[in-house]
PDB file of C-alpha atoms in Angstrom:
ATOM      1  CA  MET I   1      66.286 -73.240-103.308  1.00 50.00           C
ATOM      2  CA  THR I   2      68.929 -75.962-102.825  1.00 49.00           C
ATOM      3  CA  ASP I   3      71.724 -73.505-103.634  1.00 66.00           C
ATOM      4  CA  LYS I   4      70.334 -71.040-101.097  1.00 73.00           C
ATOM      5  CA  VAL I   5      70.213 -73.642 -98.304  1.00 70.00           C
ATOM      6  CA  ILE I   6      73.809 -74.689 -98.957  1.00 70.00           C
ATOM      7  CA  ARG I   7      74.914 -71.039 -99.202  1.00 79.00           C
ATOM      8  CA  ILE I   8      73.330 -70.240 -95.834  1.00 80.00           C
ATOM      9  CA  PHE I   9      75.275 -73.116 -94.246  1.00 77.00           C
ATOM     10  CA  LYS I  10      78.458 -71.761 -95.841  1.00 80.00           C
ATOM     11  CA  ILE I  11      77.750 -68.273 -94.472  1.00 85.00           C
ATOM     12  CA  ILE I  12      77.138 -69.646 -90.961  1.00 82.00           C
ATOM     13  CA  ASN I  13      80.363 -71.674 -91.048  1.00 77.00           C
ATOM     14  CA  ALA I  14      82.299 -68.672 -92.371  1.00 80.00           C
ATOM     15  CA  ILE I  15      81.036 -66.360 -89.586  1.00 82.00           C
ATOM     16  CA  GLN I  16      81.830 -69.004 -86.951  1.00 75.00           C
ATOM     17  CA  SER I  17      85.335 -69.524 -88.307  1.00 69.00           C
ATOM     18  CA  ASN I  18      86.022 -65.814 -88.902  1.00 77.00           C
ATOM     19  CA  PRO I  19      84.100 -63.587 -86.426  1.00 79.00           C
ATOM     20  CA  GLY I  20      84.021 -60.095 -87.903  1.00 83.00           C
ATOM     21  CA  ILE I  21      84.003 -61.252 -91.519  1.00 86.00           C
ATOM     22  CA  THR I  22      82.606 -58.631 -93.896  1.00 87.00           C
ATOM     23  CA  ALA I  23      79.690 -58.968 -96.262  1.00 87.00           C
ATOM     24  CA  ALA I  24      82.093 -58.436 -99.165  1.00 87.00           C
ATOM     25  CA  ASP I  25      84.238 -61.387 -98.051  1.00 87.00           C
ATOM     26  CA  LEU I  26      81.126 -63.553 -97.667  1.00 88.00           C
ATOM     27  CA  ALA I  27      80.013 -62.595-101.174  1.00 88.00           C
ATOM     28  CA  PHE I  28      83.444 -63.571-102.535  1.00 86.00           C
ATOM     29  CA  ARG I  29      83.400 -66.950-100.737  1.00 82.00           C
ATOM     30  CA  CYS I  30      79.878 -67.760-101.921  1.00 84.00           C
ATOM     31  CA  ASP I  31      80.400 -66.366-105.416  1.00 83.00           C
ATOM     32  CA  VAL I  32      77.301 -64.131-105.296  1.00 87.00           C
ATOM     33  CA  ASN I  33      76.741 -60.390-105.188  1.00 88.00           C
ATOM     34  CA  ILE I  34      76.670 -58.545-101.878  1.00 88.00           C
ATOM     35  CA  ARG I  35      72.902 -57.853-102.058  1.00 89.00           C
ATOM     36  CA  THR I  36      72.288 -61.629-102.013  1.00 90.00           C
ATOM     37  CA  ILE I  37      74.458 -61.913 -98.888  1.00 89.00           C
ATOM     38  CA  TYR I  38      72.418 -59.207 -97.153  1.00 89.00           C
ATOM     39  CA  ARG I  39      69.206 -61.097 -97.968  1.00 87.00           C
ATOM     40  CA  ASP I  40      70.715 -64.348 -96.641  1.00 87.00           C
ATOM     41  CA  LEU I  41      71.878 -62.643 -93.457  1.00 88.00           C
ATOM     42  CA  ASP I  42      68.348 -61.372 -92.929  1.00 85.00           C
ATOM     43  CA  VAL I  43      67.086 -64.978 -93.159  1.00 82.00           C
ATOM     44  CA  ILE I  44      69.784 -66.196 -90.735  1.00 82.00           C
ATOM     45  CA  SER I  45      68.877 -63.468 -88.224  1.00 80.00           C
ATOM     46  CA  HIS I  46      65.473 -65.131 -87.748  1.00 76.00           C
ATOM     47  CA  PHE I  47      67.027 -68.217 -86.116  1.00 70.00           C
ATOM     48  CA  ALA I  48      70.540 -67.154 -85.063  1.00 75.00           C
ATOM     49  CA  PRO I  49      71.807 -64.062 -83.168  1.00 80.00           C
ATOM     50  CA  VAL I  50      73.980 -62.623 -85.937  1.00 81.00           C
ATOM     51  CA  ALA I  51      75.056 -59.009 -85.428  1.00 80.00           C
ATOM     52  CA  ASN I  52      76.998 -56.209 -87.071  1.00 80.00           C
ATOM     53  CA  GLU I  53      78.226 -53.588 -84.602  1.00 65.00           C
ATOM     54  CA  GLY I  54      78.874 -50.912 -87.170  1.00 64.00           C
ATOM     55  CA  ARG I  55      80.292 -50.082 -90.564  1.00 63.00           C
ATOM     56  CA  GLY I  56      83.495 -51.997 -91.229  1.00 62.00           C
ATOM     57  CA  THR I  57      83.212 -54.270 -88.160  1.00 70.00           C
ATOM     58  CA  GLY I  58      81.838 -57.298 -89.987  1.00 85.00           C
ATOM     59  CA  TYR I  59      79.488 -60.006 -88.742  1.00 86.00           C
ATOM     60  CA  ARG I  60      79.637 -62.284 -85.697  1.00 83.00           C
ATOM     61  CA  PHE I  61      77.304 -64.413 -83.594  1.00 79.00           C
ATOM     62  CA  LEU I  62      76.278 -63.106 -80.187  1.00 78.00           C
ATOM     63  CA  GLY I  63      76.562 -65.073 -76.952  1.00 68.00           C
ATOM     64  CA  THR I  64      77.314 -68.793 -77.116  1.00 58.00           C
ATOM     65  CA  PHE I  65      75.494 -69.546 -80.371  1.00 59.00           C
ATOM     66  CA  PHE I  66      77.170 -72.241 -82.426  1.00 55.00           C
ATOM     67  CA  GLN I  67      75.717 -74.025 -85.442  1.00 51.00           C
ATOM     68  CA  TYR I  68      75.929 -77.544 -84.100  1.00 50.00           C
ATOM     69  CA  PRO I  69      73.424 -80.404 -84.298  1.00 44.00           C
ATOM     70  CA  LEU I  70      73.071 -80.420 -80.511  1.00 45.00           C
ATOM     71  CA  ASP I  71      71.256 -77.074 -80.865  1.00 55.00           C
ATOM     72  CA  PHE I  72      68.489 -78.705 -82.896  1.00 55.00           C
ATOM     73  CA  SER I  73      65.101 -78.921 -81.232  1.00 58.00           C
ATOM     74  CA  GLU I  74      63.015 -82.004 -82.044  1.00 58.00           C
ATOM     75  CA  GLN I  75      60.992 -79.977 -84.562  1.00 59.00           C
ATOM     76  CA  GLU I  76      64.145 -78.587 -86.181  1.00 59.00           C
ATOM     77  CA  ALA I  77      65.702 -82.052 -86.411  1.00 59.00           C
ATOM     78  CA  LEU I  78      62.525 -83.398 -88.019  1.00 58.00           C
ATOM     79  CA  ALA I  79      62.393 -80.525 -90.513  1.00 58.00           C
ATOM     80  CA  PHE I  80      66.057 -80.984 -91.424  1.00 57.00           C
ATOM     81  CA  SER I  81      65.645 -84.762 -91.790  1.00 59.00           C
ATOM     82  CA  LEU I  82      62.931 -84.160 -94.413  1.00 59.00           C
ATOM     83  CA  LEU I  83      65.152 -81.852 -96.484  1.00 60.00           C
ATOM     84  CA  PRO I  84      66.346 -84.464 -99.045  1.00 62.00           C
ATOM     85  CA  SER I  85      62.761 -85.524 -99.798  1.00 60.00           C
ATOM     86  CA  VAL I  86      61.755 -82.013-100.905  1.00 58.00           C
ATOM     87  CA  LEU I  87      64.766 -81.385-103.155  1.00 60.00           C
ATOM     88  CA  HIS I  88      64.995 -82.346-106.797  1.00 62.00           C
ATOM     89  CA  GLU I  89      67.700 -84.991-107.190  1.00 61.00           C
ATOM     90  CA  ASP I  90      68.983 -83.492-110.447  1.00 66.00           C
ATOM     91  CA  LYS I  91      69.515 -80.121-108.754  1.00 64.00           C
ATOM     92  CA  ILE I  92      71.410 -81.419-105.724  1.00 67.00           C
ATOM     93  CA  PRO I  93      75.113 -80.524-106.078  1.00 66.00           C
ATOM     94  CA  PRO I  94      77.900 -83.093-105.497  1.00 66.00           C
ATOM     95  CA  GLY I  95      78.756 -83.623-101.834  1.00 66.00           C
ATOM     96  CA  PHE I  96      75.332 -82.671-100.482  1.00 66.00           C
ATOM     97  CA  HIS I  97      74.319 -86.178 -99.354  1.00 63.00           C
ATOM     98  CA  THR I  98      77.590 -86.886 -97.562  1.00 66.00           C
ATOM     99  CA  ALA I  99      77.439 -83.497 -95.816  1.00 64.00           C
ATOM    100  CA  TYR I 100      73.824 -84.119 -94.849  1.00 62.00           C
ATOM    101  CA  ASP I 101      74.666 -87.564 -93.419  1.00 61.00           C
ATOM    102  CA  LYS I 102      77.472 -86.063 -91.345  1.00 62.00           C
ATOM    103  CA  VAL I 103      75.184 -83.423 -89.860  1.00 62.00           C
ATOM    104  CA  MET I 104      72.432 -85.910 -88.967  1.00 59.00           C
ATOM    105  CA  GLY I 105      74.922 -88.479 -87.694  1.00 61.00           C
ATOM    106  CA  THR I 106      76.554 -85.963 -85.398  1.00 59.00           C
ATOM    107  CA  HIS I 107      73.156 -84.773 -84.182  1.00 58.00           C
ATOM    108  CA  LEU I 108      72.120 -88.298 -83.203  1.00 56.00           C
ATOM    109  CA  LYS I 109      75.505 -88.945 -81.573  1.00 57.00           C
ATOM    110  CA  GLU I 110      75.370 -85.761 -79.522  1.00 58.00           C
ATOM    111  CA  LYS I 111      71.755 -86.363 -78.547  1.00 60.00           C
ATOM    112  CA  SER I 112      72.716 -89.842 -77.307  1.00 58.00           C
ATOM    113  CA  LYS I 113      75.660 -88.320 -75.418  1.00 56.00           C
ATOM    114  CA  LEU I 114      73.383 -85.759 -73.740  1.00 56.00           C
ATOM    115  CA  ASN I 115      70.959 -88.501 -72.682  1.00 59.00           C
ATOM    116  CA  GLY I 116      73.898 -90.405 -71.197  1.00 59.00           C
ATOM    117  CA  VAL I 117      74.988 -87.347 -69.223  1.00 55.00           C
ATOM    118  CA  LEU I 118      71.458 -86.855 -67.877  1.00 56.00           C
ATOM    119  CA  GLU I 119      71.285 -90.517 -66.862  1.00 59.00           C
ATOM    120  CA  ASN I 120      74.549 -90.137 -64.955  1.00 59.00           C
ATOM    121  CA  ILE I 121      73.263 -87.000 -63.228  1.00 58.00           C
ATOM    122  CA  ALA I 122      70.093 -88.806 -62.183  1.00 55.00           C
ATOM    123  CA  ASP I 123      72.164 -91.702 -60.823  1.00 60.00           C
ATOM    124  CA  ILE I 124      74.524 -89.400 -58.916  1.00 58.00           C
ATOM    125  CA  ILE I 125      71.709 -87.419 -57.284  1.00 62.00           C
ATOM    126  CA  GLN I 126      70.078 -89.928 -54.977  1.00 59.00           C
ATOM    127  CA  MET I 127      66.555 -89.210 -53.779  1.00 63.00           C
ATOM    128  CA  GLY I 128      64.681 -90.773 -50.894  1.00 64.00           C
ATOM    129  CA  THR I 129      61.364 -92.601 -51.146  1.00 65.00           C
ATOM    130  CA  PRO I 130      58.179 -91.257 -49.500  1.00 63.00           C
ATOM    131  CA  ALA I 131      57.365 -93.326 -46.402  1.00 59.00           C
ATOM    132  CA  TYR I 132      53.977 -94.373 -47.768  1.00 62.00           C
ATOM    133  CA  ARG I 133      55.521 -95.956 -50.900  1.00 62.00           C
ATOM    134  CA  LYS I 134      57.618 -99.088 -51.289  1.00 64.00           C
ATOM    135  CA  GLU I 135      59.507 -97.511 -54.164  1.00 65.00           C
ATOM    136  CA  SER I 136      59.541 -94.231 -56.068  1.00 64.00           C
ATOM    137  CA  ARG I 137      60.593 -93.571 -59.668  1.00 73.00           C
ATOM    138  CA  ASN I 138      63.304 -91.010 -60.224  1.00 75.00           C
ATOM    139  CA  PHE I 139      62.020 -88.418 -62.702  1.00 82.00           C
ATOM    140  CA  LEU I 140      65.070 -86.140 -62.464  1.00 81.00           C
ATOM    141  CA  GLN I 141      66.438 -87.181 -65.871  1.00 79.00           C
ATOM    142  CA  PRO I 142      63.373 -86.282 -68.002  1.00 86.00           C
ATOM    143  CA  ILE I 143      62.733 -83.129 -65.949  1.00 88.00           C
ATOM    144  CA  ILE I 144      66.315 -81.834 -66.246  1.00 84.00           C
ATOM    145  CA  GLY I 145      66.262 -82.650 -69.957  1.00 82.00           C
ATOM    146  CA  ALA I 146      62.988 -80.756 -70.419  1.00 87.00           C
ATOM    147  CA  ILE I 147      64.364 -77.721 -68.547  1.00 86.00           C
ATOM    148  CA  LEU I 148      67.507 -77.646 -70.691  1.00 78.00           C
ATOM    149  CA  GLU I 149      65.543 -77.996 -73.940  1.00 81.00           C
ATOM    150  CA  GLN I 150      62.723 -75.700 -72.725  1.00 86.00           C
ATOM    151  CA  GLN I 151      60.205 -78.403 -73.555  1.00 90.00           C
ATOM    152  CA  SER I 152      56.833 -78.835 -71.848  1.00 94.00           C
ATOM    153  CA  ILE I 153      56.100 -82.032 -69.942  1.00 95.00           C
ATOM    154  CA  ARG I 154      52.872 -84.001 -69.491  1.00 95.00           C
ATOM    155  CA  THR I 155      52.552 -85.261 -65.935  1.00 95.00           C
ATOM    156  CA  VAL I 156      50.429 -87.119 -63.422  1.00 94.00           C
ATOM    157  CA  TYR I 157      50.759 -85.351 -60.073  1.00 93.00           C
ATOM    158  CA  HIS I 158      49.463 -86.208 -56.602  1.00 89.00           C
ATOM    159  CA  SER I 159      48.612 -83.298 -54.292  1.00 87.00           C
ATOM    160  CA  GLN I 160      49.088 -84.514 -50.719  1.00 81.00           C
ATOM    161  CA  ALA I 161      47.208 -81.603 -49.137  1.00 77.00           C
ATOM    162  CA  ARG I 162      44.028 -82.288 -51.147  1.00 82.00           C
ATOM    163  CA  ASN I 163      44.755 -86.020 -51.585  1.00 85.00           C
ATOM    164  CA  THR I 164      43.934 -85.766 -55.303  1.00 89.00           C
ATOM    165  CA  THR I 165      45.706 -86.898 -58.469  1.00 92.00           C
ATOM    166  CA  THR I 166      45.563 -84.758 -61.609  1.00 93.00           C
ATOM    167  CA  GLU I 167      46.965 -84.757 -65.137  1.00 95.00           C
ATOM    168  CA  ARG I 168      48.851 -81.564 -65.882  1.00 95.00           C
ATOM    169  CA  GLU I 169      50.944 -80.021 -68.625  1.00 96.00           C
ATOM    170  CA  ILE I 170      53.828 -78.036 -67.151  1.00 96.00           C
ATOM    171  CA  ASP I 171      56.484 -75.723 -68.586  1.00 95.00           C
ATOM    172  CA  PRO I 172      59.442 -76.589 -66.292  1.00 94.00           C
ATOM    173  CA  TYR I 173      61.484 -73.522 -65.348  1.00 92.00           C
ATOM    174  CA  TYR I 174      63.724 -74.312 -62.368  1.00 90.00           C
ATOM    175  CA  LEU I 175      64.681 -77.262 -60.170  1.00 86.00           C
ATOM    176  CA  ILE I 176      65.121 -76.206 -56.525  1.00 86.00           C
ATOM    177  CA  PRO I 177      66.714 -78.425 -53.820  1.00 83.00           C
ATOM    178  CA  ARG I 178      65.304 -77.642 -50.372  1.00 81.00           C
ATOM    179  CA  ASP I 179      65.233 -79.610 -47.112  1.00 75.00           C
ATOM    180  CA  GLN I 180      66.546 -82.852 -48.694  1.00 74.00           C
ATOM    181  CA  ARG I 181      63.885 -82.682 -51.414  1.00 81.00           C
ATOM    182  CA  PHE I 182      63.660 -81.414 -54.970  1.00 86.00           C
ATOM    183  CA  TYR I 183      60.972 -79.028 -56.159  1.00 91.00           C
ATOM    184  CA  LEU I 184      60.049 -77.966 -59.676  1.00 93.00           C
ATOM    185  CA  ILE I 185      58.914 -74.416 -60.322  1.00 94.00           C
ATOM    186  CA  GLY I 186      57.094 -73.913 -63.605  1.00 94.00           C
ATOM    187  CA  TYR I 187      53.994 -72.751 -65.419  1.00 95.00           C
ATOM    188  CA  CYS I 188      51.004 -75.076 -64.900  1.00 95.00           C
ATOM    189  CA  HIS I 189      48.627 -75.066 -67.882  1.00 95.00           C
ATOM    190  CA  LEU I 190      45.851 -76.550 -65.724  1.00 94.00           C
ATOM    191  CA  LYS I 191      45.959 -73.700 -63.184  1.00 92.00           C
ATOM    192  CA  GLN I 192      47.245 -71.152 -65.743  1.00 93.00           C
ATOM    193  CA  ASP I 193      49.749 -69.857 -63.228  1.00 93.00           C
ATOM    194  CA  ILE I 194      53.228 -70.475 -61.812  1.00 94.00           C
ATOM    195  CA  ARG I 195      53.206 -73.402 -59.386  1.00 93.00           C
ATOM    196  CA  THR I 196      55.677 -75.325 -57.220  1.00 93.00           C
ATOM    197  CA  PHE I 197      55.726 -79.135 -57.456  1.00 94.00           C
ATOM    198  CA  ARG I 198      57.475 -81.622 -55.188  1.00 92.00           C
ATOM    199  CA  ILE I 199      59.345 -84.064 -57.434  1.00 90.00           C
ATOM    200  CA  SER I 200      58.509 -87.144 -55.346  1.00 87.00           C
ATOM    201  CA  ARG I 201      54.783 -86.522 -55.958  1.00 91.00           C
ATOM    202  CA  PHE I 202      55.037 -87.010 -59.722  1.00 92.00           C
ATOM    203  CA  GLN I 203      53.674 -90.370 -60.801  1.00 91.00           C
ATOM    204  CA  GLN I 204      54.410 -89.912 -64.508  1.00 93.00           C
ATOM    205  CA  VAL I 205      56.493 -87.485 -66.578  1.00 93.00           C
ATOM    206  CA  ASP I 206      56.598 -87.429 -70.400  1.00 92.00           C
ATOM    207  CA  ALA I 207      57.910 -84.907 -72.914  1.00 89.00           C
ATOM    208  CA  THR I 208      55.243 -83.296 -75.093  1.00 90.00           C
ATOM    209  CA  GLY I 209      57.498 -82.175 -77.929  1.00 84.00           C
ATOM    210  CA  SER I 210      56.214 -78.600 -77.520  1.00 88.00           C
ATOM    211  CA  THR I 211      58.659 -75.868 -76.583  1.00 87.00           C
ATOM    212  CA  PHE I 212      58.018 -72.877 -74.331  1.00 89.00           C
ATOM    213  CA  ASP I 213      59.484 -69.475 -73.514  1.00 86.00           C
ATOM    214  CA  LYS I 214      59.976 -68.345 -69.904  1.00 84.00           C
ATOM    215  CA  SER I 215      59.399 -64.821 -71.150  1.00 79.00           C
ATOM    216  CA  SER I 216      59.998 -62.278 -68.377  1.00 83.00           C
ATOM    217  CA  PHE I 217      59.777 -64.741 -65.464  1.00 87.00           C
ATOM    218  CA  ASN I 218      62.365 -63.886 -62.804  1.00 88.00           C
ATOM    219  CA  ILE I 219      63.085 -66.616 -60.242  1.00 87.00           C
ATOM    220  CA  LYS I 220      64.700 -64.202 -57.753  1.00 86.00           C
ATOM    221  CA  HIS I 221      61.676 -61.916 -57.841  1.00 87.00           C
ATOM    222  CA  TYR I 222      59.320 -64.895 -57.565  1.00 89.00           C
ATOM    223  CA  LEU I 223      61.092 -66.215 -54.445  1.00 88.00           C
ATOM    224  CA  LYS I 224      61.655 -62.816 -52.833  1.00 89.00           C
ATOM    225  CA  ASN I 225      61.149 -63.089 -49.036  1.00 90.00           C
ATOM    226  CA  THR I 226      60.440 -66.822 -49.389  1.00 90.00           C
ATOM    227  CA  TRP I 227      62.160 -68.648 -46.563  1.00 87.00           C
ATOM    228  CA  SER I 228      62.224 -72.187 -47.944  1.00 86.00           C
ATOM    229  CA  ILE I 229      59.960 -73.091 -50.878  1.00 86.00           C
ATOM    230  CA  ASP I 230      56.336 -72.274 -49.942  1.00 85.00           C
ATOM    231  CA  ARG I 231      55.428 -68.673 -50.695  1.00 88.00           C
ATOM    232  CA  GLY I 232      53.156 -66.838 -48.292  1.00 86.00           C
ATOM    233  CA  SER I 233      51.043 -63.745 -48.849  1.00 85.00           C
ATOM    234  CA  ARG I 234      52.046 -61.500 -45.926  1.00 90.00           C
ATOM    235  CA  ASN I 235      55.528 -60.236 -45.072  1.00 93.00           C
ATOM    236  CA  ILE I 236      56.617 -60.551 -41.441  1.00 95.00           C
ATOM    237  CA  ARG I 237      59.800 -59.173 -39.877  1.00 96.00           C
ATOM    238  CA  PHE I 238      61.595 -61.524 -37.454  1.00 97.00           C
ATOM    239  CA  LYS I 239      64.387 -60.787 -35.018  1.00 97.00           C
ATOM    240  CA  VAL I 240      66.104 -63.817 -33.503  1.00 97.00           C
ATOM    241  CA  ARG I 241      69.087 -64.167 -31.185  1.00 97.00           C
ATOM    242  CA  PHE I 242      71.274 -67.249 -31.729  1.00 97.00           C
ATOM    243  CA  SER I 243      73.697 -68.484 -29.073  1.00 96.00           C
ATOM    244  CA  PRO I 244      77.471 -68.610 -29.661  1.00 95.00           C
ATOM    245  CA  GLU I 245      77.216 -72.424 -30.005  1.00 95.00           C
ATOM    246  CA  VAL I 246      75.221 -72.230 -33.267  1.00 95.00           C
ATOM    247  CA  ALA I 247      76.069 -68.747 -34.588  1.00 94.00           C
ATOM    248  CA  ARG I 248      78.751 -70.007 -37.004  1.00 92.00           C
ATOM    249  CA  TYR I 249      76.319 -72.507 -38.536  1.00 92.00           C
ATOM    250  CA  ILE I 250      73.671 -69.833 -39.068  1.00 94.00           C
ATOM    251  CA  ARG I 251      76.141 -67.719 -41.038  1.00 90.00           C
ATOM    252  CA  GLU I 252      76.588 -70.465 -43.643  1.00 87.00           C
ATOM    253  CA  GLU I 253      72.874 -71.139 -44.232  1.00 86.00           C
ATOM    254  CA  GLU I 254      72.026 -70.985 -47.963  1.00 81.00           C
ATOM    255  CA  LEU I 255      68.951 -68.797 -48.259  1.00 83.00           C
ATOM    256  CA  PHE I 256      66.755 -67.120 -50.867  1.00 81.00           C
ATOM    257  CA  VAL I 257      66.308 -64.156 -48.525  1.00 88.00           C
ATOM    258  CA  HIS I 258      68.921 -61.616 -47.436  1.00 88.00           C
ATOM    259  CA  PRO I 259      69.046 -61.405 -43.612  1.00 93.00           C
ATOM    260  CA  ARG I 260      70.792 -58.752 -41.591  1.00 94.00           C
ATOM    261  CA  MET I 261      73.262 -60.385 -39.184  1.00 95.00           C
ATOM    262  CA  SER I 262      74.984 -58.604 -36.290  1.00 95.00           C
ATOM    263  CA  ASP I 263      77.693 -60.189 -34.144  1.00 94.00           C
ATOM    264  CA  GLN I 264      77.160 -60.009 -30.374  1.00 94.00           C
ATOM    265  CA  LYS I 265      79.883 -59.443 -27.758  1.00 93.00           C
ATOM    266  CA  ASP I 266      79.434 -62.931 -26.316  1.00 94.00           C
ATOM    267  CA  GLY I 267      79.882 -64.581 -29.727  1.00 94.00           C
ATOM    268  CA  GLY I 268      76.173 -64.874 -30.389  1.00 95.00           C
ATOM    269  CA  LEU I 269      74.357 -63.585 -33.473  1.00 96.00           C
ATOM    270  CA  LEU I 270      71.405 -61.239 -33.932  1.00 97.00           C
ATOM    271  CA  PHE I 271      69.476 -62.358 -37.016  1.00 97.00           C
ATOM    272  CA  GLU I 272      66.885 -60.066 -38.660  1.00 96.00           C
ATOM    273  CA  VAL I 273      64.907 -61.083 -41.720  1.00 96.00           C
ATOM    274  CA  THR I 274      61.621 -60.452 -43.541  1.00 96.00           C
ATOM    275  CA  VAL I 275      59.768 -63.554 -44.743  1.00 95.00           C
ATOM    276  CA  ASN I 276      56.384 -64.146 -46.365  1.00 93.00           C
ATOM    277  CA  ASN I 277      55.664 -67.467 -44.632  1.00 91.00           C
ATOM    278  CA  ALA I 278      55.952 -67.382 -40.821  1.00 93.00           C
ATOM    279  CA  LYS I 279      55.108 -71.089 -40.492  1.00 91.00           C
ATOM    280  CA  GLU I 280      58.148 -72.161 -42.516  1.00 90.00           C
ATOM    281  CA  PHE I 281      60.459 -69.848 -40.585  1.00 94.00           C
ATOM    282  CA  MET I 282      59.146 -71.005 -37.205  1.00 94.00           C
ATOM    283  CA  LYS I 283      59.696 -74.633 -38.225  1.00 92.00           C
ATOM    284  CA  TRP I 284      63.322 -73.777 -39.020  1.00 93.00           C
ATOM    285  CA  ILE I 285      63.809 -72.005 -35.682  1.00 94.00           C
ATOM    286  CA  LEU I 286      62.529 -75.028 -33.745  1.00 93.00           C
ATOM    287  CA  GLN I 287      65.457 -77.201 -34.805  1.00 92.00           C
ATOM    288  CA  TYR I 288      67.808 -74.998 -32.772  1.00 94.00           C
ATOM    289  CA  GLY I 289      65.806 -75.414 -29.550  1.00 92.00           C
ATOM    290  CA  PRO I 290      67.063 -73.210 -26.682  1.00 93.00           C
ATOM    291  CA  GLU I 291      69.970 -71.969 -28.865  1.00 96.00           C
ATOM    292  CA  ALA I 292      67.525 -69.640 -30.658  1.00 96.00           C
ATOM    293  CA  GLU I 293      65.304 -67.021 -29.034  1.00 96.00           C
ATOM    294  CA  ILE I 294      62.624 -65.138 -30.975  1.00 96.00           C
ATOM    295  CA  LEU I 295      62.728 -61.499 -29.901  1.00 96.00           C
ATOM    296  CA  GLU I 296      60.257 -60.096 -32.449  1.00 95.00           C
ATOM    297  CA  PRO I 297      57.438 -60.092 -33.370  1.00 96.00           C
ATOM    298  CA  ALA I 298      55.688 -60.525 -30.023  1.00 96.00           C
ATOM    299  CA  SER I 299      52.983 -62.694 -31.629  1.00 95.00           C
ATOM    300  CA  ALA I 300      55.564 -65.230 -32.837  1.00 95.00           C
ATOM    301  CA  ARG I 301      57.246 -65.218 -29.440  1.00 94.00           C
ATOM    302  CA  GLN I 302      53.885 -65.967 -27.768  1.00 95.00           C
ATOM    303  CA  GLU I 303      53.134 -68.709 -30.320  1.00 94.00           C
ATOM    304  CA  MET I 304      56.451 -70.388 -29.553  1.00 93.00           C
ATOM    305  CA  LYS I 305      55.761 -70.174 -25.814  1.00 94.00           C
ATOM    306  CA  LEU I 306      52.365 -71.901 -26.194  1.00 94.00           C
ATOM    307  CA  LYS I 307      53.885 -74.597 -28.404  1.00 92.00           C
ATOM    308  CA  LEU I 308      56.582 -75.347 -25.801  1.00 92.00           C
ATOM    309  CA  GLU I 309      53.981 -75.504 -23.025  1.00 93.00           C
ATOM    310  CA  ARG I 310      52.059 -78.149 -24.997  1.00 94.00           C
ATOM    311  CA  TRP I 311      55.252 -80.132 -25.444  1.00 91.00           C
ATOM    312  CA  ILE I 312      55.984 -80.034 -21.723  1.00 92.00           C
ATOM    313  CA  LYS I 313      52.474 -81.344 -20.910  1.00 93.00           C
ATOM    314  CA  MET I 314      52.925 -84.139 -23.436  1.00 93.00           C
ATOM    315  CA  TYR I 315      56.049 -85.450 -21.703  1.00 90.00           C
ATOM    316  CA  GLN I 316      54.954 -85.007 -18.078  1.00 88.00           C
TER     317      GLN I 316
END
């Protein structure tokens, strides 16, 4: 068993160092027959993307795979750390302990380095504090770390709309910055569905140690026709005319949707888009005041007219 473990490490290192190496060359390096190499490659294929593109092409790893301690999950690191305790001392070949110490030492060093990078990211990205709180903890570091490691988090979350606080386990998929806030999109085990969470509403975030798989989740499909972050249930087509004074700023808006924009002779811009949340879009239009005119749909145009009439009465 010990010989097999060491041989598998040798095979991995050989493929990394010599992409395209043949099974015959691996057998020569490991001093075993080629059938043993095929069996070892089958074992490796269960945890690493090793591939052979055809007869005579040899073996290589797909994508960015690299056998490096930083790739260890917490479970893998724990399993590897227990390796010496399950091996018979009299069967361990010379050099094993020093090699083992180097692997574990590098893993701990790289893990510490990653944590340092995440701390720096959290310090660089400054977040505001909700007006109703004196201070707010910054949970960006543990959330970003959980996303990168595809590790579930255990949270305490406050829903402002319902004014309730719940404990939830979440598989964090994506961090989305919108309107000077950060939102987390992920699978909520409590609701058993994909949900969107505002980062500032988390009161506690802890790693669970359990990993997850995003499976076939597609963020672009999920946010299709979503104007900002809140998804609606009914698509509505808007047509808006922007004045020449703001047209250039509209063109550089960073959106999830794909609007159709047509330049006007006077320098203005005709903006057509389909969104699934009219309320969010109307809120965005309001910031441009008289520089934006809703042309369609008629219902949205009427709604804007009534809103402006209420404003006028308020300030009379």
